[in-house]
Coordinates of C-alpha atoms and ligand atoms in Angstrom, one line a residue:
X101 CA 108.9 99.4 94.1
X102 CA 111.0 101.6 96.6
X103 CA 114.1 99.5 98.5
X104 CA 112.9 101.3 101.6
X105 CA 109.7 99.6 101.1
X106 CA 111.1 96.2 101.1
X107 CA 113.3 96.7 104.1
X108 CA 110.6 97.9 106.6
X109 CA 107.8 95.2 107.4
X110 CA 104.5 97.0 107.4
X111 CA 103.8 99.2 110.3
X112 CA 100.3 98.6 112.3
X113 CA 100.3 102.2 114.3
X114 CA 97.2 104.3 113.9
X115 CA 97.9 107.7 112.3
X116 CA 97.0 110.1 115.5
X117 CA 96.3 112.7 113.8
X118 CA 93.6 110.9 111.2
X119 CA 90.0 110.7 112.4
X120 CA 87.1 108.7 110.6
X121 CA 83.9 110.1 109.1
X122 CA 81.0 108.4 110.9
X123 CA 80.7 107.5 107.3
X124 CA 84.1 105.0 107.9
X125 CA 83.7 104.1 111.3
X126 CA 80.6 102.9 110.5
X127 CA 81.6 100.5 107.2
X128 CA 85.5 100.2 107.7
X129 CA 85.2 96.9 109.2
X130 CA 82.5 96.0 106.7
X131 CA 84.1 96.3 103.3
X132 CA 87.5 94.2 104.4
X133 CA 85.4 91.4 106.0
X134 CA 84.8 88.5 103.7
X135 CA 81.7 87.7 105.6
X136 CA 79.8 90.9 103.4
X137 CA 80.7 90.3 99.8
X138 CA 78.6 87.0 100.5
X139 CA 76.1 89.4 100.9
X140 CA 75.5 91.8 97.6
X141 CA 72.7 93.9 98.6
X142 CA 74.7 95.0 102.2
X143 CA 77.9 95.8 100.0
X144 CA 75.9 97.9 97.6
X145 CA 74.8 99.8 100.6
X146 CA 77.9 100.0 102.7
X147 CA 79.8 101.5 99.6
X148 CA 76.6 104.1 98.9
X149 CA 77.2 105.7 102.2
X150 CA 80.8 105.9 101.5
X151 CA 79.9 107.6 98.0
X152 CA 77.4 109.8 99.2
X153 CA 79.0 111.1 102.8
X154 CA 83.4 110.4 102.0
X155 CA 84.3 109.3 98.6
X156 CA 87.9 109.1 99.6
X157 CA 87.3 107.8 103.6
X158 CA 90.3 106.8 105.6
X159 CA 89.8 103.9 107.4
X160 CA 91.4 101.7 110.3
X161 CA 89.9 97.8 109.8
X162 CA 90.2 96.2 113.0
X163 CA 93.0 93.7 112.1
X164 CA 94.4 95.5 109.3
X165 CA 96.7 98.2 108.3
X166 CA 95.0 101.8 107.3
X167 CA 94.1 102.5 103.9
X168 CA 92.4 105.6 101.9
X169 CA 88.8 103.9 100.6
X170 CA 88.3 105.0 96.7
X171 CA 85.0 104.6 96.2
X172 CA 84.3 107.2 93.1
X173 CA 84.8 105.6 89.3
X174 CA 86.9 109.2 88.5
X175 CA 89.0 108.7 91.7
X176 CA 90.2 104.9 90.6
X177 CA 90.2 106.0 87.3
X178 CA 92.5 108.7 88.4
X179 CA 94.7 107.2 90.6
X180 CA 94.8 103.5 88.6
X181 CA 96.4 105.6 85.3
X182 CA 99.5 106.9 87.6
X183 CA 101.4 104.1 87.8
X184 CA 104.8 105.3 88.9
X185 CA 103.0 108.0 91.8
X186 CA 100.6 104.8 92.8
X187 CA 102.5 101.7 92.6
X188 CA 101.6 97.7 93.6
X189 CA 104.8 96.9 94.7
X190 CA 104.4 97.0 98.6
X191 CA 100.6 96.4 98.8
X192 CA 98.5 95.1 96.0
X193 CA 95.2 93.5 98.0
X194 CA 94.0 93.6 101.9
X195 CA 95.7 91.0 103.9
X196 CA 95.5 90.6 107.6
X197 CA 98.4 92.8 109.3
X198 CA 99.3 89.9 110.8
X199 CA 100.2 87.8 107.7
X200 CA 101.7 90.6 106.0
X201 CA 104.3 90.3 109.4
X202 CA 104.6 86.9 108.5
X203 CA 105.8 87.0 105.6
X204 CA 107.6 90.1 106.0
X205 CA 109.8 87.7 108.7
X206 CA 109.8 84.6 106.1
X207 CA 110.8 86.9 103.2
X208 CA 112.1 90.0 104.3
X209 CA 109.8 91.7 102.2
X210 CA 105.8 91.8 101.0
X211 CA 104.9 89.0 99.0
X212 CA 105.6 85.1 98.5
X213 CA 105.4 85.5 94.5
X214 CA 106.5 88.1 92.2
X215 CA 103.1 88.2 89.9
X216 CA 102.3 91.3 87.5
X217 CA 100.2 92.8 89.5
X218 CA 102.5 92.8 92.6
X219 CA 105.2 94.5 90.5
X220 CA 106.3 98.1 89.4
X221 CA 107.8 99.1 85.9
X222 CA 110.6 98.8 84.5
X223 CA 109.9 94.6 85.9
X224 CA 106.3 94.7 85.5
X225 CA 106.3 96.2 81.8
X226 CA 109.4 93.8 80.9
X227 CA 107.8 90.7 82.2
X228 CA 103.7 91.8 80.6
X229 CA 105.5 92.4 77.3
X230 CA 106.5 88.6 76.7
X231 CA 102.6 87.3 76.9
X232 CA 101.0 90.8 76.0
X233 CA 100.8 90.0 71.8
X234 CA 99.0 86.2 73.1
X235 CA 96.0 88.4 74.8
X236 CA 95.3 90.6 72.6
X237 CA 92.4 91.0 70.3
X238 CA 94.2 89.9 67.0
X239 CA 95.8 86.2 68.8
X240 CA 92.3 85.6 70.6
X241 CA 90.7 85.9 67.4
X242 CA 92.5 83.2 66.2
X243 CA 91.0 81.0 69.1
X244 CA 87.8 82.1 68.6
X245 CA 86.4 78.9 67.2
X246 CA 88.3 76.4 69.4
X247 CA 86.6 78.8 72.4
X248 CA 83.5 78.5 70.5
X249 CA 83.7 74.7 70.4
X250 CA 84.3 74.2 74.1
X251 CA 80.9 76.4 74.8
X252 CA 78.9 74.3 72.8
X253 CA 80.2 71.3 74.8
X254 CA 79.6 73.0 77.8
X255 CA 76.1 73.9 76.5
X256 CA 75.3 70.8 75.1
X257 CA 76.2 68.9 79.0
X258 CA 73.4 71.5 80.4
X259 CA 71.0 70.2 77.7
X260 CA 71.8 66.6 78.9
X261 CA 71.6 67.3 82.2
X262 CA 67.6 67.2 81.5
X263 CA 66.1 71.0 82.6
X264 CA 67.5 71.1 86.9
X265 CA 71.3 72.2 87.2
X266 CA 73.3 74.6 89.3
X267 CA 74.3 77.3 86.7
X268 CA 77.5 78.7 88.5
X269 CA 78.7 75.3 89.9
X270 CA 77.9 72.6 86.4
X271 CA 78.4 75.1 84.4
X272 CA 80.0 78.7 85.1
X273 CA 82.8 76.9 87.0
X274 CA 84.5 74.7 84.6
X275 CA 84.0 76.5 81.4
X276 CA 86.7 79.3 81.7
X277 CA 88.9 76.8 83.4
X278 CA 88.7 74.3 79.8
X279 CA 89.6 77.7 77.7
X280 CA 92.5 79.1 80.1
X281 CA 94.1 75.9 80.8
X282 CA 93.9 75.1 76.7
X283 CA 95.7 78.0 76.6
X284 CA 98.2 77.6 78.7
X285 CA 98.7 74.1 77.2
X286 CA 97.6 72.1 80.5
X287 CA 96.0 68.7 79.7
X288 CA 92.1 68.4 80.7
X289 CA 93.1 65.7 83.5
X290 CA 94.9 67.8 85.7
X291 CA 92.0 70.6 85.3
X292 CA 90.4 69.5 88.6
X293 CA 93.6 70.0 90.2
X294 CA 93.9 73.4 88.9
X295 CA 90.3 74.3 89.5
X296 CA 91.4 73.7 93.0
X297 CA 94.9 75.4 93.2
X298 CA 93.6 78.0 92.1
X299 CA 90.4 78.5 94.3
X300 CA 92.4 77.8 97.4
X301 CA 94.4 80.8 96.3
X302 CA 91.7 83.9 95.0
X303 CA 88.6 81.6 97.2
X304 CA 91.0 81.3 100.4
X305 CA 88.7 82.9 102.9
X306 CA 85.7 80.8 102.1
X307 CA 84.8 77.9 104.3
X308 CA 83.9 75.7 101.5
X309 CA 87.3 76.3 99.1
X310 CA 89.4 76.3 101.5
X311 CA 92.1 73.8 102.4
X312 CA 91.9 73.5 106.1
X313 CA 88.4 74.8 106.8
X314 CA 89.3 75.4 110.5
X315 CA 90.8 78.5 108.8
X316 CA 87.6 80.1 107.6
X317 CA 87.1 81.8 111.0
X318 CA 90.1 82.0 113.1
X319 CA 92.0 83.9 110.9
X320 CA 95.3 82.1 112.2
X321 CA 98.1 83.4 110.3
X322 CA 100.8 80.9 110.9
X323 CA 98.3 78.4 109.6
X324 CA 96.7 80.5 106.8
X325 CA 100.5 81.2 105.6
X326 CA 101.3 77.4 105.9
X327 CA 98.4 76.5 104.1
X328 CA 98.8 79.0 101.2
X329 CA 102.8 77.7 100.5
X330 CA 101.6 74.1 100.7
X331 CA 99.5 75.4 97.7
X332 CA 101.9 77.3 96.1
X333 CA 104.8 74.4 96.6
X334 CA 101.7 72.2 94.4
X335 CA 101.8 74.5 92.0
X336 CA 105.9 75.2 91.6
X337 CA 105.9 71.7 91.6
X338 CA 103.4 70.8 88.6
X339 CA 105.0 74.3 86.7
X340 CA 108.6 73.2 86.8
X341 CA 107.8 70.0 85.0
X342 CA 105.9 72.1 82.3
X343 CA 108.7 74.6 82.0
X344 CA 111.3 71.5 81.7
X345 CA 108.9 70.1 78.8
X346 CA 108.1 73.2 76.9
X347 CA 112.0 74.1 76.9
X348 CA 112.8 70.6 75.3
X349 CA 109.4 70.6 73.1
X350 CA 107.9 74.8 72.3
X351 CA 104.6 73.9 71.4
X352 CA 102.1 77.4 70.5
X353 CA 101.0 77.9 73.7
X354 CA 101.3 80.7 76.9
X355 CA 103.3 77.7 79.2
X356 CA 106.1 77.7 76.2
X357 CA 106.3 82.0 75.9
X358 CA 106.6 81.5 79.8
X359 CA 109.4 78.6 80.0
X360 CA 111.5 80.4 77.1
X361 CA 110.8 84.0 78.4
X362 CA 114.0 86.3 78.5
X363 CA 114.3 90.1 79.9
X364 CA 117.4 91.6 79.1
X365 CA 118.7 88.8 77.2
X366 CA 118.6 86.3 79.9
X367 CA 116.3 83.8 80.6
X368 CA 113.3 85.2 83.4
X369 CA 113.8 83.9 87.2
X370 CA 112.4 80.3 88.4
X371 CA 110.0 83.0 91.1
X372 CA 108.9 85.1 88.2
X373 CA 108.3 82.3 86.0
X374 CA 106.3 80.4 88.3
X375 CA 104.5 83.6 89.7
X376 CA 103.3 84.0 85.6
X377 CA 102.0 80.7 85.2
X378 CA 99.9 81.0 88.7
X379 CA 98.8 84.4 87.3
X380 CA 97.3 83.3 84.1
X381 CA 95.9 80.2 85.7
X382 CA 94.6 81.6 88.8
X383 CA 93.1 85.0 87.3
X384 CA 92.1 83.3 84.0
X385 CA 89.1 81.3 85.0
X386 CA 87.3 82.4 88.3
X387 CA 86.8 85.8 87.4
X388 CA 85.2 84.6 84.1
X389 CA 83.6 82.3 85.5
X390 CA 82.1 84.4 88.5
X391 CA 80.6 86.7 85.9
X392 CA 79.3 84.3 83.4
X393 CA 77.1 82.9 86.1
X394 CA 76.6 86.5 87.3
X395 CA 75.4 87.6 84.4
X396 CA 72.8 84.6 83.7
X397 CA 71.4 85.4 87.2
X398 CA 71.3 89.4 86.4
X399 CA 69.2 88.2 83.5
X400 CA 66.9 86.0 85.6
X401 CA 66.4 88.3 88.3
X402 CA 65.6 91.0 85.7
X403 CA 63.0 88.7 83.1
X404 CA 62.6 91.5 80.7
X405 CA 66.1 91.6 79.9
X406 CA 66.1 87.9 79.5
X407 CA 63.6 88.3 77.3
X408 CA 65.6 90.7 75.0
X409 CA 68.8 88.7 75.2
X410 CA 66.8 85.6 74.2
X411 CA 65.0 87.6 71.0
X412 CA 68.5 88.3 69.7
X413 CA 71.2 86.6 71.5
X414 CA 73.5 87.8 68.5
X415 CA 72.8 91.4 68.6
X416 CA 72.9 91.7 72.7
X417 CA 75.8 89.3 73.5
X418 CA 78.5 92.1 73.2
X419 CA 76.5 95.0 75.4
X420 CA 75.2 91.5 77.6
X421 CA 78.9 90.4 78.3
X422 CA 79.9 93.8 79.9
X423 CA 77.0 94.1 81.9
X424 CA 77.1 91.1 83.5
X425 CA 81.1 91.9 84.3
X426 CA 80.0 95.3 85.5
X427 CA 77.3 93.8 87.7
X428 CA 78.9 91.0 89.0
X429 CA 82.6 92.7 89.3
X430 CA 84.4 89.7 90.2
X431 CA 87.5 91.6 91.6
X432 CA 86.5 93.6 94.7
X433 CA 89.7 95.8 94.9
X434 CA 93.2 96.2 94.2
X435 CA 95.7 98.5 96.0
X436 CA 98.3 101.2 95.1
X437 CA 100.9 103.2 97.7
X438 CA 101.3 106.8 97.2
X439 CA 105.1 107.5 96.3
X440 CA 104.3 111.3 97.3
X441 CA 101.9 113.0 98.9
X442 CA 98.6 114.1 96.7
X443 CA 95.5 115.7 97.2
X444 CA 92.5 113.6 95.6
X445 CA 89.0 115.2 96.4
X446 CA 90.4 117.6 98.8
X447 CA 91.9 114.8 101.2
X448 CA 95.6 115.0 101.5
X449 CA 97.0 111.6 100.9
X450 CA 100.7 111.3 102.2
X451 CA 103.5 109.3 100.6
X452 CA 103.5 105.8 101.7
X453 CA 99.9 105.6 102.5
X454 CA 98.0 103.0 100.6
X455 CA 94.3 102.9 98.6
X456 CA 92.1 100.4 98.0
X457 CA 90.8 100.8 94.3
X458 CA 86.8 99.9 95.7
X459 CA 85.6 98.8 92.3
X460 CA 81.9 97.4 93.3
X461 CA 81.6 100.8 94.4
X462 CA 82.8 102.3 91.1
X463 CA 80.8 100.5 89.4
X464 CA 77.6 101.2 91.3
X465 CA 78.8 105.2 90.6
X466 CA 75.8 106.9 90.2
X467 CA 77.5 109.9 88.7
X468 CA 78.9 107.5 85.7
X469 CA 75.8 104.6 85.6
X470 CA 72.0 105.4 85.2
X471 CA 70.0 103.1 87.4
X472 CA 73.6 101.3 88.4
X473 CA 71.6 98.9 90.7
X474 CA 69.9 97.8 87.6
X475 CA 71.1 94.9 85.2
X476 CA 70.5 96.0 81.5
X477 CA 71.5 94.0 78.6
X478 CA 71.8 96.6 75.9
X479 CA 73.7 99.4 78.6
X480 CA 75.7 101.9 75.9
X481 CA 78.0 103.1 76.6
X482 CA 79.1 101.0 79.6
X483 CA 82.4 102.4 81.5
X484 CA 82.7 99.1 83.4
X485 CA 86.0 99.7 85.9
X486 CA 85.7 96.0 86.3
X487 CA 89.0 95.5 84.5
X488 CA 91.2 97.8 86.4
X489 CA 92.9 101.1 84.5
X490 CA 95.9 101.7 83.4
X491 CA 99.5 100.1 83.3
X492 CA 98.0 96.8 84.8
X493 CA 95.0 97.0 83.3
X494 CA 93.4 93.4 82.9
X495 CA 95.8 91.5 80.0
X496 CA 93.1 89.1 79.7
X497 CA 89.9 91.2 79.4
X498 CA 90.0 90.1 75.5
X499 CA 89.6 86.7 76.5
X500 CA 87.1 87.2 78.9
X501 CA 84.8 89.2 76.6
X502 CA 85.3 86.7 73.4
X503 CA 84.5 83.5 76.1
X504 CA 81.7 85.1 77.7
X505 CA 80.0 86.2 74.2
X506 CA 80.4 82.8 72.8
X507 CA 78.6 80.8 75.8
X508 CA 75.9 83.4 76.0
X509 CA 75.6 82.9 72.0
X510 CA 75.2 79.3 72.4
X511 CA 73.1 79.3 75.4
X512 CA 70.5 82.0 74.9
X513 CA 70.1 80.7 70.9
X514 CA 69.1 77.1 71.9
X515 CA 67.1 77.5 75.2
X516 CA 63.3 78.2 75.4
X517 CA 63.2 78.8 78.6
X518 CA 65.0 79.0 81.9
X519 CA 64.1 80.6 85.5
X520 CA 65.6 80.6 89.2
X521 CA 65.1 76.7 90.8
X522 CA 66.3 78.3 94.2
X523 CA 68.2 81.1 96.2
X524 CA 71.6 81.9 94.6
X525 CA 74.7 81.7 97.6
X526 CA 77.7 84.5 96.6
X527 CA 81.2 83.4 97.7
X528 CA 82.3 85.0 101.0
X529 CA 85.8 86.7 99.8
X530 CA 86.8 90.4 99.6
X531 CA 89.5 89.6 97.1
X532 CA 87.7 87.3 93.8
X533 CA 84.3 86.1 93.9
X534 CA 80.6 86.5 92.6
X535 CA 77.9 83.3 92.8
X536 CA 78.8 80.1 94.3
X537 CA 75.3 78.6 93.1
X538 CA 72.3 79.2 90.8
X539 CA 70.3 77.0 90.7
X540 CA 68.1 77.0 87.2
X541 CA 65.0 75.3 85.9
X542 CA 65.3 75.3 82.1
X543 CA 64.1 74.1 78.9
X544 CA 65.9 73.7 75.5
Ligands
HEM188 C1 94.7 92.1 86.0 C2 89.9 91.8 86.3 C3 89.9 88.0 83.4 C4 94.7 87.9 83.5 C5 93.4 92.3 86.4 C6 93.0 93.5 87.2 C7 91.6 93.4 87.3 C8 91.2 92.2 86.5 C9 90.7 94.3 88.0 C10 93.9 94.5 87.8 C11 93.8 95.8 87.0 C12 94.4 97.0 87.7 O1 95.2 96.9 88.6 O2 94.2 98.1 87.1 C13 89.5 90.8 85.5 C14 88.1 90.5 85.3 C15 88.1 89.4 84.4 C16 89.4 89.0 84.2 C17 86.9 91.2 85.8 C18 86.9 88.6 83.8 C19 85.7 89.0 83.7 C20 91.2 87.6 83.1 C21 91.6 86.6 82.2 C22 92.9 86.5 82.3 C23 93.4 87.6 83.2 C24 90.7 85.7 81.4 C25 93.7 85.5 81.5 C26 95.0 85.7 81.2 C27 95.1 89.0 84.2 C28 96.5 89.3 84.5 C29 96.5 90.5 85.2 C30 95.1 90.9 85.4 C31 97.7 88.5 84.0 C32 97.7 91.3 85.7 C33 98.0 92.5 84.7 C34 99.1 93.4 85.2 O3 99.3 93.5 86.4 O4 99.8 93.9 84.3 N1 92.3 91.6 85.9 N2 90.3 89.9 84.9 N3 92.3 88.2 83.6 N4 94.3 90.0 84.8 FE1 92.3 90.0 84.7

């Protein structure tokens, strides 16, 4: 991240000299409100015109600062892989210009945490190195049955909960959350807590997840600001004891690599430390959990695929899994900051100007995906952009993929039947969301 960065709060002035297309006057507003991601189908079409008409559209949200709109799968691809000319460090994800002054006046710079995605290398590869071996495909092997166990539990409460149930919020929810918090070594009890820690954080723009609800429309940002460090002061609070305990007593878990973690030789920061463990938790379980139940409903709205992932649950669950992550894509965006000015598909991005990385619109690419607006099970090859690219390219996509194939395994090998009970509800959040409910009628 650039020290100039850090030492200049955001500015809010409109570029004079930058117009928008029709194309972006016309969905600017759109794809930053939370009110539309609620709404699938009116995404799918607000990001189509932005394909079709200005693939790279700059665009001035009402509220927030100007951004470049990516909307192409080669243009995030492209700009996610260059991670010293596109950094995180000044602005990772949308947030109303007036919070980012906010905490530009608390902090005297952009953000309340120092997470790995809101970092730059050399910090950001220093700090993903310490719990990179613990995600990748050899060490989640090693948890595959304990991960395997848990979905046959979670499988087994749908079975008792005798042929009605909301998918997304019996099921979906609390699965992920079991396997990430084993992981990080945090006892069930306190899951609830964390379930809701964590939603108030990635959730905090829906009505129903949010702390104070009054929030949901107002947009206060002296309130919205209080109400995120009241969570965050919860979660330093519950993390220090864990760090104290894991220091005294390693045990083979995430929270112990974290509370003994060293860069340079000496022992990492109380802000990066906690930022880690809020990372793990919070990006560990709603994403998976938002595509798990995303996926099951891609499949129900699509009965012929059902049918095929129910004939051979074994074969399909690996092609099934990254379907139902591409469908669903639980993250909505991520952003980058030009260090220096570039030309992507002939627009002339300056230095200091940021992107949003649209990856529902990647994703729906029709240049990359045959029939995108389909839900397939057996899609080959798939080039989901779900996980990001590059440098911070999703550390826990392993353990995504292994949970997801082991529930669908379970689930789709025991049932005889199972259809929609009722209309599905999406959460309304531009940053993390998917389903909120899907309600099933089922058989096993
Ligand atoms: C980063 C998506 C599950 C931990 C990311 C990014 C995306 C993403 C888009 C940013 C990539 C970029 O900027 O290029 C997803 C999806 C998931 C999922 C769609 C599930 C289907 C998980 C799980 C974990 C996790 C289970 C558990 C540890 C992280 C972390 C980062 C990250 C720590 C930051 C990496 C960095 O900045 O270096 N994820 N994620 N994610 N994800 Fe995931």
């Amino acid at each position: 991240m650039s020290d100039a960065a850090l030492a200049t709060p955001p500015s809010t002035k409109k570029d004079p000299s930058r117009q928008m297309s029709a194309a972006a006057a016309a969905t600017a507003d759109k794809i930053v409100s939370p009110d539309i991601y609620a709404q699938p189908e009116a995404l799918d079409a607000a990001f189509a015109r932005l394909r079709a008409e200005d693939p790279v559209a700059w665009c001035e949200p009402e509220n927030f600062r100007p951004f470049w709109a990516v909307t192409k799968h080669a243009d995030i691809m492209e700009i996610s892989r260059q991670n010293k000319l596109f950094t995180n460090g000044e602005r990772e994800m949308l947030s109303y210009a007036e919070a980012e002054e906010r905490v530009y006046a608390q902090t005297g710079g952009p953000h309340l945490l120092k997470t790995l995605v809101q970092l730059d290398d050399p910090m950001h590869y220093k700090l993903r190195h310490l719990t990179q071996d613990w995600f990748m495909p050899h060490k989640v092997k090693t948890r595959e049955e304990a991960i395997r166990k848990i979905a046959k539990e979670f499988v087994d409460r749908m079975e008792d909960m005798g042929g009605e149930c909301d998918f997304q919020q019996d099921i979906a929810l609390y699965y992920p959350l079991r396997v990430i918090m084993q992981i990080l070594g945090v006892p069930e009890a306190d899951e609830p807590m964390m379930l809701k820690l964590t939603q108030e954080i990635f959730g905090a723009q829906d009505p129903d997840l949010m702390r104070n609800k009054e929030l949901a429309e107002g947009g206060d940002s002296e309130k919205g600001l209080a109400s995120i460090q009241e969570t965050l002061a919860q979660f330093f609070m519950y993390f220090t004891n864990i760090t104290a305990d894991r220091r005294a007593h390693p045990k083979d878990d995430v929270s112990t690599v974290i509370a003994n973690g060293e860069v340079d030789g000496e022992p990492i920061g109380q802000l990066e430390a906690m930022s880690y463990y809020i990372i793990v938790a919070a990006a560990g379980h709603d994403t998976t959990s938002a595509s798990t139940g995303g996926g099951v409903l891609g499949m129900l709205r699509h009965p012929e695929q059902l049918k095929k992932m129910m004939d051979d649950p074994a074969g399909m669950s690996r092609m099934a899994v990254d379907e139902a992550i591409r469908w669903t894509t639980p993250v909505k965006h991520f952003m980058r900051t030009a260090q220096d000015d570039y030309e992507l598909r002939g627009q002339k991005i300056l230095k200091g100007e940021s992107l949003l990385l649209c990856y529902p619109s990647g994703n729906r690419d029709e240049e990359v995906f045959d029939d995108p607006f389909d839900f397939r099970v057996d899609r080959s090859p798939n080039k989901l952009i779900s996980f990001g690219h590059g440098g911070h390219m999703c550390l826990g996509m392993h353990l995504a993929r292994l949970e997801m194939q082991a529930i669908y395994e379970e689930l789709f090998s025991r049932l005889k039947s199972i259809e929609l009970a009722g209309d599905p509800t999406f959460i309304r959040a531009n940053f993390v969301g998917g389903p909120k409910s899907v309600p099933v009628r089922y058989k096993f």
